[in-house]
Coordinates of C-alpha atoms and ligand atoms in Angstrom, one line a residue:
Chain I
M1 CA -36.9 1.9 1.6
I2 CA -34.3 4.0 0.4
V3 CA -30.9 3.0 -1.9
A4 CA -28.7 5.8 -1.1
L5 CA -25.3 5.9 -2.7
E6 CA -21.9 7.9 -1.9
T7 CA -18.8 8.8 -3.6
S8 CA -17.3 11.8 -2.3
C9 CA -14.1 10.9 -1.4
D10 CA -11.6 7.5 -1.5
D11 CA -14.5 5.3 -0.8
T12 CA -17.1 3.3 -3.0
C13 CA -20.6 2.9 -0.5
A14 CA -24.3 2.0 -1.0
A15 CA -26.9 1.2 1.3
V16 CA -29.9 0.6 1.9
V17 CA -32.3 2.3 4.6
E18 CA -35.4 2.0 5.9
R19 CA -37.8 5.1 6.7
D20 CA -37.1 4.7 10.5
G21 CA -33.6 4.7 10.3
T22 CA -33.6 0.9 10.2
I23 CA -29.8 -0.8 8.3
R24 CA -30.4 -3.1 5.7
S25 CA -27.3 -2.7 4.5
N26 CA -24.3 -0.9 4.2
V27 CA -21.9 -1.9 1.6
I28 CA -18.1 0.2 2.3
S29 CA -15.7 -1.0 -0.4
S30 CA -12.5 1.1 0.3
Q31 CA -10.5 1.2 -2.8
G32 CA -7.1 1.0 0.2
V33 CA -5.3 2.1 -3.5
H34 CA -3.9 5.2 -2.0
D35 CA -1.8 4.5 0.4
R36 CA 0.8 4.5 -2.0
Y37 CA 0.3 7.6 -2.5
G38 CA 0.8 8.2 1.0
G39 CA -2.7 10.4 0.4
V40 CA -6.3 9.9 -2.2
V41 CA -5.2 10.6 -5.4
P42 CA -8.2 12.1 -7.3
E43 CA -7.9 10.6 -10.6
V44 CA -6.9 7.4 -9.4
A45 CA -9.9 7.7 -6.8
S46 CA -12.8 8.2 -10.1
R47 CA -11.1 5.9 -11.8
H48 CA -11.9 2.6 -8.8
H49 CA -15.4 3.8 -8.5
L50 CA -16.7 3.7 -11.6
E51 CA -15.1 0.4 -12.1
L52 CA -16.9 -0.4 -8.4
V53 CA -20.0 1.5 -8.5
N54 CA -22.7 -0.6 -10.1
D55 CA -21.1 -4.0 -8.0
V56 CA -21.5 -1.8 -4.8
V57 CA -25.3 -0.9 -5.5
D58 CA -25.4 -4.1 -6.3
D59 CA -23.7 -5.9 -3.5
A60 CA -26.2 -3.4 -1.1
L61 CA -29.3 -4.9 -2.1
R62 CA -28.7 -7.8 -2.2
Q63 CA -27.2 -7.9 1.6
A64 CA -30.8 -6.3 2.1
G65 CA -32.7 -9.4 0.2
A66 CA -33.6 -5.9 -2.0
T67 CA -34.4 -5.0 -5.6
L68 CA -34.9 -1.7 -7.1
D69 CA -38.2 -2.3 -7.0
D70 CA -38.6 -1.7 -3.8
A71 CA -37.2 1.4 -3.7
D72 CA -38.6 4.4 -3.0
T73 CA -36.1 7.0 -3.7
I74 CA -32.3 7.5 -4.7
A75 CA -30.3 9.0 -2.2
V76 CA -26.8 10.4 -3.2
T77 CA -24.5 12.9 -2.2
R78 CA -23.5 15.6 -3.9
G79 CA -21.1 17.3 -2.5
P80 CA -18.4 18.6 -0.7
G81 CA -15.7 16.4 -2.2
L82 CA -13.6 15.3 -5.3
V83 CA -15.9 16.9 -8.2
G84 CA -14.8 13.5 -10.0
A85 CA -15.2 11.1 -7.4
L86 CA -18.9 12.8 -7.1
L87 CA -20.0 12.3 -10.7
V88 CA -19.3 9.1 -10.5
G89 CA -22.0 8.2 -7.8
L90 CA -23.9 11.4 -9.1
Q91 CA -24.6 10.0 -12.6
T92 CA -25.2 6.4 -11.4
A93 CA -27.9 7.6 -8.4
K94 CA -29.3 10.2 -11.4
A95 CA -29.4 7.1 -13.7
L96 CA -30.9 3.8 -11.5
A97 CA -33.4 6.4 -10.7
A98 CA -34.3 8.1 -13.7
A99 CA -34.7 4.6 -15.9
R100 CA -37.4 3.5 -12.7
R101 CA -39.0 7.2 -12.7
L102 CA -38.2 7.4 -8.8
P103 CA -37.3 10.6 -7.0
L104 CA -33.6 11.5 -6.1
A105 CA -32.8 12.8 -3.1
P106 CA -29.9 14.9 -3.2
V107 CA -27.9 15.4 0.1
D108 CA -25.2 17.1 1.9
H109 CA -22.4 15.1 2.6
L110 CA -22.2 17.1 6.1
L111 CA -25.5 16.3 6.3
G112 CA -25.0 13.2 5.9
H113 CA -22.3 13.3 9.1
V114 CA -24.7 14.8 11.5
A115 CA -27.0 12.7 10.3
A116 CA -25.5 9.2 11.2
T117 CA -26.5 10.0 14.3
E118 CA -30.2 9.8 14.1
L119 CA -29.8 5.5 12.4
R120 CA -30.5 2.8 14.2
P121 CA -30.5 0.9 16.6
Q122 CA -28.7 3.2 18.5
A123 CA -30.2 6.7 16.8
F124 CA -29.8 9.5 18.8
A125 CA -32.3 12.5 18.3
P126 CA -31.9 16.2 18.7
P127 CA -31.4 18.9 20.3
F128 CA -27.4 18.1 20.2
L129 CA -23.9 19.7 19.3
C130 CA -22.0 17.8 17.4
L131 CA -18.6 16.8 16.7
V132 CA -17.2 15.9 13.5
A133 CA -13.7 15.4 12.9
S134 CA -12.2 12.8 9.5
G135 CA -9.8 13.4 7.3
G136 CA -12.1 15.7 5.1
H137 CA -13.3 17.9 7.6
T138 CA -14.0 19.0 10.8
F139 CA -16.4 21.0 12.3
L140 CA -18.5 21.8 15.3
A141 CA -22.3 21.8 14.6
D142 CA -25.9 23.4 16.4
V143 CA -27.5 20.7 16.0
R144 CA -31.5 21.9 16.5
D145 CA -33.6 19.8 15.0
P146 CA -33.3 16.7 12.3
G147 CA -32.1 17.4 9.0
R148 CA -30.6 20.7 10.1
F149 CA -27.9 21.9 11.1
E150 CA -25.3 25.7 12.0
V151 CA -21.9 25.6 11.8
L152 CA -20.5 27.1 14.9
G153 CA -17.0 26.4 14.4
S154 CA -14.7 24.5 11.3
T155 CA -10.7 23.7 10.5
L156 CA -9.1 27.0 9.4
D157 CA -6.5 25.0 8.3
D158 CA -5.6 21.3 8.4
A159 CA -8.4 18.6 9.3
A160 CA -7.9 16.6 12.6
G161 CA -7.6 13.2 10.2
E162 CA -5.1 15.3 8.2
A163 CA -3.5 16.2 11.6
F164 CA -3.1 12.8 12.2
D165 CA -1.9 11.5 9.2
K166 CA 0.8 14.5 8.6
G167 CA 2.3 13.9 12.1
A168 CA 2.5 10.1 11.5
R169 CA 4.6 10.6 8.3
M170 CA 6.7 13.0 9.9
L171 CA 7.2 10.0 12.6
G172 CA 8.0 8.0 9.4
L173 CA 4.7 6.3 10.0
G174 CA 2.6 4.6 6.8
Y175 CA -0.2 6.2 5.3
P176 CA -3.5 6.4 6.7
G177 CA -1.3 7.5 10.2
G178 CA -4.1 7.8 12.6
P179 CA -4.6 4.4 13.5
A180 CA -0.4 4.0 13.2
L181 CA -0.1 7.0 15.4
Q182 CA -2.6 5.8 18.0
R183 CA -0.6 2.6 18.1
L184 CA 2.8 4.2 18.7
A185 CA 1.3 6.3 21.3
Q186 CA 0.1 4.0 23.7
S187 CA 3.3 3.3 24.8
G188 CA 4.7 6.7 24.8
D189 CA 4.3 9.4 28.0
E190 CA 1.9 12.1 26.8
R191 CA 3.4 14.5 28.7
A192 CA 6.5 14.6 27.6
F193 CA 6.5 17.2 24.9
D194 CA 3.9 21.0 24.9
F195 CA 2.8 21.1 21.5
P196 CA 0.3 24.0 21.3
T197 CA -3.2 23.3 21.2
A198 CA -4.4 26.7 19.7
K199 CA -5.8 27.0 23.1
G200 CA -5.1 31.3 21.8
V201 CA -7.1 30.8 19.0
A202 CA -10.5 32.5 19.6
G203 CA -13.8 31.0 19.5
L204 CA -14.8 27.8 17.9
D205 CA -12.1 27.1 14.9
F206 CA -10.3 24.4 14.9
S207 CA -6.9 25.3 13.8
F208 CA -3.9 22.2 13.5
A209 CA -1.0 24.9 11.5
G210 CA 0.7 25.3 14.6
L211 CA 0.7 22.0 16.0
K212 CA 2.4 20.7 12.7
T213 CA 5.2 23.3 12.8
A214 CA 5.7 22.2 16.6
L215 CA 6.0 18.4 16.1
L216 CA 9.3 19.7 13.1
Y217 CA 10.8 21.3 15.3
A218 CA 10.8 19.4 17.6
I219 CA 11.9 16.8 15.7
R220 CA 14.6 18.9 14.3
D221 CA 15.9 19.8 17.8
L222 CA 16.5 16.4 19.2
G223 CA 18.0 15.4 15.8
E224 CA 18.2 12.0 14.2
D225 CA 18.3 9.9 16.6
E226 CA 17.2 11.4 19.9
A227 CA 13.9 11.7 18.0
A228 CA 14.1 7.6 16.8
A229 CA 14.6 6.6 20.2
R230 CA 11.9 9.5 21.8
R231 CA 9.3 8.8 18.9
A232 CA 6.5 7.2 21.2
D233 CA 6.7 9.8 23.2
L234 CA 6.2 12.7 20.7
A235 CA 2.9 10.6 18.9
A236 CA 1.6 10.4 22.4
S237 CA 2.4 14.1 23.2
Y238 CA 1.1 15.1 19.5
Q239 CA -2.2 12.9 19.9
R240 CA -2.9 14.5 23.2
A241 CA -2.4 18.0 21.5
I242 CA -5.1 17.1 18.9
V243 CA -7.1 15.9 21.2
E244 CA -7.3 18.3 23.6
A245 CA -7.5 21.4 20.6
L246 CA -10.6 18.8 19.6
A247 CA -11.8 18.7 23.2
H248 CA -11.8 22.6 24.1
R249 CA -13.9 23.1 21.3
V250 CA -16.7 20.8 22.0
E251 CA -16.0 22.1 25.6
R252 CA -17.1 25.9 24.6
G253 CA -19.5 25.0 22.6
L254 CA -21.2 23.0 25.4
E255 CA -21.2 26.1 26.7
A256 CA -22.0 28.7 24.4
T257 CA -25.8 26.5 23.5
G258 CA -26.2 24.8 26.7
H259 CA -26.8 21.6 24.8
T260 CA -25.9 19.0 27.3
R261 CA -26.1 16.3 24.8
L262 CA -23.2 14.9 22.4
A263 CA -22.2 13.3 19.6
L264 CA -19.2 12.3 17.4
G265 CA -18.9 11.4 13.6
G266 CA -16.2 11.2 11.0
G267 CA -13.4 8.7 11.1
V268 CA -11.4 10.2 14.6
A269 CA -14.6 9.6 16.1
A270 CA -12.5 6.1 16.6
N271 CA -9.3 7.4 18.3
G272 CA -9.3 5.9 21.7
P273 CA -8.2 9.1 23.0
L274 CA -10.5 11.6 21.9
R275 CA -13.4 8.7 22.8
E276 CA -12.1 8.4 26.4
R277 CA -11.7 12.2 26.5
M278 CA -15.5 12.4 25.2
S279 CA -16.5 10.7 27.6
Q280 CA -15.4 12.8 31.1
L281 CA -17.4 15.8 29.7
P282 CA -20.5 16.1 31.8
V283 CA -22.6 15.5 29.1
E284 CA -24.9 12.4 28.0
L285 CA -22.8 11.3 24.6
A286 CA -23.2 9.2 21.4
I287 CA -21.1 7.2 19.3
P288 CA -22.2 5.6 16.3
P289 CA -20.7 3.1 15.4
I290 CA -17.3 3.8 13.5
E291 CA -18.8 2.2 10.3
L292 CA -21.3 4.8 10.8
C293 CA -18.9 7.5 12.0
T294 CA -16.4 7.0 8.9
D295 CA -17.9 7.6 5.3
N296 CA -20.7 5.2 4.3
A297 CA -24.0 5.8 2.1
A298 CA -26.4 4.9 5.5
M299 CA -25.8 8.4 6.4
I300 CA -26.5 9.3 3.5
A301 CA -29.1 7.4 3.4
A302 CA -30.2 9.4 6.9
A303 CA -29.9 12.5 5.6
A304 CA -32.0 11.9 2.6
R305 CA -35.0 11.5 4.9
H306 CA -34.7 14.9 5.7
V307 CA -35.0 16.2 2.5
A308 CA -36.3 17.0 -0.2
P309 CA -36.5 15.0 -2.8
L310 CA -36.5 15.7 -6.8
P311 CA -39.0 14.3 -9.1
Y312 CA -38.4 12.7 -12.2
P313 CA -37.1 14.1 -14.3
E314 CA -36.2 17.3 -12.1
Y315 CA -33.1 16.1 -10.9
F316 CA -31.6 15.6 -14.9
G317 CA -29.3 18.6 -14.6
L318 CA -28.9 18.6 -10.9
D319 CA -24.3 18.8 -10.7
A320 CA -21.8 17.9 -8.1
Y321 CA -20.4 21.0 -5.9
A322 CA -16.9 20.8 -4.0
T323 CA -17.2 23.1 -1.5
G324 CA -19.8 25.4 0.3
E325 CA -23.6 25.1 -1.2
G326 CA -25.7 23.0 0.3
G327 CA -27.1 24.7 2.6
L328 CA -24.1 25.6 4.9
Chain F
M1 CA -32.6 -5.0 -31.5
I2 CA -33.3 -0.5 -29.9
V3 CA -29.3 1.0 -29.2
L4 CA -29.2 3.8 -27.1
G5 CA -25.6 5.6 -27.0
L6 CA -24.0 7.9 -25.4
D7 CA -20.8 9.2 -26.0
T8 CA -19.6 12.3 -23.3
A9 CA -15.3 11.9 -25.1
T10 CA -15.6 15.7 -26.3
P11 CA -16.6 18.9 -25.1
A12 CA -20.6 17.3 -26.8
T13 CA -22.9 15.8 -25.1
V14 CA -23.8 13.6 -27.6
V15 CA -26.9 10.9 -27.7
G16 CA -28.1 8.4 -30.3
L17 CA -30.6 6.2 -31.0
L18 CA -31.2 3.5 -33.1
R19 CA -35.0 1.8 -33.6
A20 CA -35.7 -1.4 -34.6
D21 CA -36.1 -0.1 -38.1
G22 CA -33.0 0.3 -38.4
V23 CA -34.6 4.5 -38.4
A24 CA -31.9 6.4 -36.4
F25 CA -32.5 10.0 -34.0
E26 CA -30.0 11.7 -32.6
G27 CA -29.5 14.4 -29.8
R28 CA -26.8 16.7 -28.7
H29 CA -25.8 19.3 -26.7
D30 CA -22.2 21.3 -28.3
P31 CA -20.8 23.8 -25.7
A32 CA -20.2 27.9 -27.5
A33 CA -16.7 28.8 -27.0
G34 CA -16.1 29.7 -23.6
E35 CA -19.0 27.7 -22.5
R36 CA -18.4 24.2 -19.7
P37 CA -19.3 21.5 -21.4
G38 CA -22.3 20.9 -20.3
H39 CA -22.1 16.4 -19.9
A40 CA -23.6 15.9 -16.4
T41 CA -26.2 18.1 -16.4
R42 CA -27.9 17.9 -19.8
L43 CA -26.9 14.3 -20.8
L44 CA -30.4 12.5 -19.3
G45 CA -32.3 15.4 -20.2
L46 CA -30.8 14.4 -24.0
V47 CA -31.8 10.9 -23.7
D48 CA -35.4 11.7 -22.9
E49 CA -35.7 14.0 -25.6
V50 CA -34.0 11.8 -27.7
L51 CA -35.8 9.0 -26.8
A52 CA -39.4 10.9 -27.5
S53 CA -39.2 11.4 -30.7
A54 CA -38.1 8.2 -31.0
G55 CA -41.5 7.1 -29.9
V56 CA -39.5 4.5 -27.8
R57 CA -39.5 3.7 -23.9
L58 CA -36.4 3.8 -22.2
D59 CA -37.5 0.3 -20.7
E60 CA -38.0 -0.9 -24.8
V61 CA -34.1 -0.3 -25.2
T62 CA -32.3 -3.6 -25.5
R63 CA -29.1 -2.7 -26.1
I64 CA -26.7 0.9 -24.1
A65 CA -23.7 1.8 -26.2
A66 CA -21.0 4.0 -24.4
G67 CA -18.7 5.9 -25.7
V68 CA -15.2 4.3 -23.8
G69 CA -13.1 7.4 -25.3
P70 CA -10.1 8.4 -25.2
G71 CA -11.3 11.6 -24.6
S72 CA -11.8 14.3 -21.0
F73 CA -11.1 11.8 -18.1
T74 CA -14.5 12.9 -16.4
G75 CA -16.1 13.5 -19.5
L76 CA -16.0 9.8 -20.1
R77 CA -16.9 8.8 -16.6
I78 CA -20.3 10.9 -17.0
G79 CA -21.3 8.9 -19.2
I80 CA -19.7 5.3 -18.9
A81 CA -21.1 5.4 -15.3
T82 CA -24.9 7.3 -17.3
A83 CA -25.2 4.5 -19.3
R84 CA -24.1 1.7 -16.4
G85 CA -26.7 2.6 -14.2
L86 CA -29.3 2.8 -17.2
A87 CA -28.2 -1.1 -17.7
Q88 CA -28.1 -1.7 -14.4
A89 CA -31.2 -0.7 -13.7
T90 CA -33.7 -1.6 -16.7
G91 CA -31.6 -5.4 -17.2
A92 CA -30.4 -3.4 -21.1
E93 CA -26.7 -4.7 -22.9
L94 CA -24.1 -3.3 -22.2
V95 CA -20.9 -1.9 -24.9
G96 CA -18.5 0.2 -25.0
V97 CA -17.5 1.6 -28.4
S98 CA -14.3 3.5 -29.7
T99 CA -15.6 7.5 -29.3
L100 CA -11.9 7.7 -32.4
R101 CA -14.3 5.0 -34.1
A102 CA -17.6 6.3 -34.2
L103 CA -15.7 9.7 -36.1
A104 CA -13.7 7.8 -38.4
V105 CA -16.9 5.9 -39.3
G106 CA -18.4 9.3 -39.7
A107 CA -16.2 9.2 -42.7
A108 CA -16.9 5.6 -44.1
G109 CA -16.6 4.7 -47.6
Q110 CA -14.2 7.1 -48.6
D111 CA -11.6 5.1 -50.7
R112 CA -8.7 6.1 -48.1
P113 CA -7.0 6.6 -44.9
V114 CA -9.5 8.2 -42.7
A115 CA -7.5 9.8 -39.5
A116 CA -9.5 10.1 -36.0
I117 CA -8.3 12.7 -34.5
L118 CA -9.3 14.1 -31.3
D119 CA -7.9 17.0 -28.5
A120 CA -6.1 15.4 -25.2
R121 CA -5.3 19.0 -24.0
R122 CA -1.3 19.2 -23.0
G123 CA -0.2 20.0 -26.6
E124 CA -1.5 16.3 -27.3
V125 CA -3.9 14.3 -29.6
F126 CA -5.3 11.3 -29.3
A127 CA -5.4 9.1 -33.0
A128 CA -6.0 6.6 -34.6
A129 CA -6.7 5.9 -38.5
W130 CA -8.5 3.4 -40.6
I131 CA -8.5 2.3 -44.6
G132 CA -12.3 1.1 -44.5
D133 CA -12.6 -1.2 -42.0
T134 CA -8.5 -2.2 -41.3
E135 CA -6.9 -0.3 -38.4
V136 CA -3.7 1.7 -39.9
M137 CA -3.0 3.0 -36.7
S138 CA -4.3 2.1 -33.5
P139 CA -4.9 4.9 -30.8
A140 CA -2.7 6.9 -28.7
A141 CA -2.5 10.1 -26.9
V142 CA 0.5 11.6 -29.5
A143 CA 2.7 14.7 -30.2
P144 CA 1.1 16.0 -33.1
E145 CA 4.2 15.6 -35.2
T146 CA 4.2 12.7 -34.2
L147 CA 1.2 12.3 -36.1
A148 CA 1.8 14.5 -38.5
E149 CA 5.5 12.4 -39.4
A150 CA 2.5 9.2 -39.6
L151 CA 0.2 11.1 -41.8
D152 CA 2.5 11.7 -44.0
A153 CA 4.0 7.5 -44.0
L154 CA 0.4 7.8 -44.9
A155 CA -0.3 9.5 -47.4
R156 CA 2.9 8.0 -49.7
P157 CA 2.3 5.8 -52.6
A158 CA 2.7 2.6 -52.6
P159 CA 6.0 1.9 -54.2
R160 CA 3.9 -1.0 -56.8
S161 CA 1.5 1.4 -57.1
G162 CA 3.9 3.0 -60.4
G163 CA 3.9 6.1 -59.1
A164 CA 0.2 7.1 -59.3
S165 CA -0.2 9.2 -55.7
A166 CA -2.3 7.9 -53.2
P167 CA -5.2 10.0 -52.3
P168 CA -3.7 12.3 -49.5
P169 CA -5.3 10.8 -45.8
L170 CA -8.3 12.6 -44.5
A171 CA -8.2 13.8 -40.8
I172 CA -10.6 14.8 -39.6
G173 CA -12.2 15.9 -35.7
D174 CA -11.1 18.5 -32.6
G175 CA -7.6 17.6 -32.6
A176 CA -7.8 18.2 -36.3
L177 CA -9.6 21.3 -36.5
R178 CA -6.7 22.7 -33.6
F179 CA -3.6 21.2 -35.3
R180 CA -4.6 21.8 -38.6
D181 CA -1.4 23.9 -39.0
E182 CA 1.0 21.6 -38.3
L183 CA -0.9 18.7 -40.2
E184 CA -2.0 20.1 -43.3
P185 CA 2.1 20.1 -44.6
A186 CA 1.5 17.0 -43.5
G187 CA -0.6 15.6 -46.8
A188 CA -3.8 15.4 -44.2
D189 CA -6.5 16.5 -46.6
I190 CA -8.5 18.5 -43.5
P191 CA -12.4 19.3 -44.1
P192 CA -13.2 23.3 -43.2
D193 CA -13.9 23.8 -39.2
D194 CA -18.0 23.6 -40.0
D195 CA -18.0 20.4 -41.4
P196 CA -20.0 17.9 -39.8
L197 CA -17.6 15.5 -39.8
H198 CA -15.3 16.6 -37.1
R199 CA -18.4 15.6 -34.2
V200 CA -18.8 12.6 -33.1
A201 CA -22.8 11.5 -33.9
G202 CA -24.7 9.3 -31.9
R203 CA -25.7 7.1 -34.8
H204 CA -22.2 5.8 -35.4
V205 CA -22.0 5.3 -32.2
C206 CA -25.3 3.4 -31.7
H207 CA -24.7 1.6 -35.0
L208 CA -21.3 0.2 -33.4
G209 CA -23.1 -0.5 -30.9
A210 CA -25.1 -2.4 -32.3
R211 CA -22.5 -4.4 -33.9
A212 CA -20.1 -5.1 -30.7
E213 CA -19.9 -8.5 -28.7
P214 CA -22.0 -7.4 -25.4
A215 CA -19.9 -7.3 -22.4
G216 CA -20.8 -7.0 -18.7
T217 CA -21.3 -4.1 -17.1
D218 CA -17.4 -4.2 -15.4
A219 CA -15.8 -5.0 -18.8
V220 CA -17.3 -1.1 -19.9
V221 CA -14.5 0.6 -18.6
P222 CA -12.4 4.4 -20.0
D223 CA -10.5 4.0 -22.5
Y224 CA -8.3 6.5 -20.8
L225 CA -4.9 5.6 -23.0
R226 CA -3.2 8.0 -20.3
L227 CA -2.4 7.1 -16.4
P228 CA -3.1 8.8 -13.6
D229 CA -0.1 11.7 -13.6
A230 CA 0.5 10.9 -9.8
E231 CA 0.9 6.7 -11.2
A232 CA 3.2 8.6 -14.2
R233 CA 5.3 9.9 -11.5
K234 CA 5.9 7.2 -9.7
P235 CA 9.0 6.0 -10.1
Ligands
LIG401 ZN1 -17.1 12.5 5.4

């Protein structure tokens, strides 16, 4: 049984997962305090992680009907993410493991998103193409074997979730913007504005900077009153451009790799039109339940099964990393 | 009672162990000039070393004392997360200890004010002062000039003492060293740079921890003394 912790951004997460991918508990404490800042504030996130982390671990164990005595491995996200936030989870995990002389599996957060597909009961085994799109990352992965993947393309500027949030802010919606923008878009015409989808950007990388600028200019050109009157059209067209930008890369990726199976991950996988668009592709599609798409610790446990755990006390010197490393 | 003490509020990584027989053991890492603090990478290794030298197993520790600062935000969280995790896994009691108090306790027995002063970056210090066990200046983040005025007031002889000048306040800690030029003219007595009084010691964290009232895990949090920047900037 694996006890996993994840604190790379603003969700304090712990989970208990069996070796075969059965989730016994998956606790996510969303801090909810960042909304009023219009984004995640690293220092605020780190402070909350420390206050919450032990209770979240306790809750995960209690919900699983387990204790630390039942754990054979402690798993934890080592990066990438906010270093101050990561360190809270990493030190907690190291301390829990050290006190019980358990091995520790340091996990790359991005591998976690990919491995989320392997969790039961909807386990989806490689090979497949995987699109992970969230507020923190957007990348396309070629997954041939469990626990290993190759990044085919990633965002050159904003993450897809960030593009949703920034668009929402321009349209006067709150943070986080994704769900609010999707709601507003429901009553709008997605063909009303022809926003760019970075089709011209060759290869499999993503870019949302042009789209953001296009929305800004569209709002300015319409003038305050007209823009307000056509908010729903703007939202629908903007959303469609993000979905199409993601879909183009997925189509190219399928073509380039020959994959006939596709998995989605990351919080943007909750977006209705994106799911709709992906379901029309001629592939076998897997979308894990949304609580396994957004940041969570069950996915870290899933990934930990493919990581060589460090025996006690070899993990004492582990540090967190903000970017890169982790076998990417 | 067997107390394990941790402090990572300053660039040093500090561990102490107070055995049931009253004998104290210490381990520490002080980064060299220009070296980054090794809190995350060294703390658990030092805990192991100190336990080994004391001949104590972690599951025999009955109480864990964590320095709660003030100090480096990230440093504090590394030490406190470690202490909380160890306590959660072993069932040991958990207590928080003021890092400034632990520093001041190192100069106990002085019949004069002792000011514990830590470098708080951004041109400020975290400081507090005691005479014996009585706090005469409560912990605050202040500019060195403000601290100098406070020390000057502490240095003045009391009106009823018949003019006999009171002994100057003793100022210790990396903040006292950093701002020696500002604080000495105000009457502060600052020991030489290499005096161990300037460094937080594990045994003092343990001794204070032994006397503290155990709190729930949730109650042991950093004493940041400063808001996050985003919070401070809000209207
Ligand atoms: Zn993520």
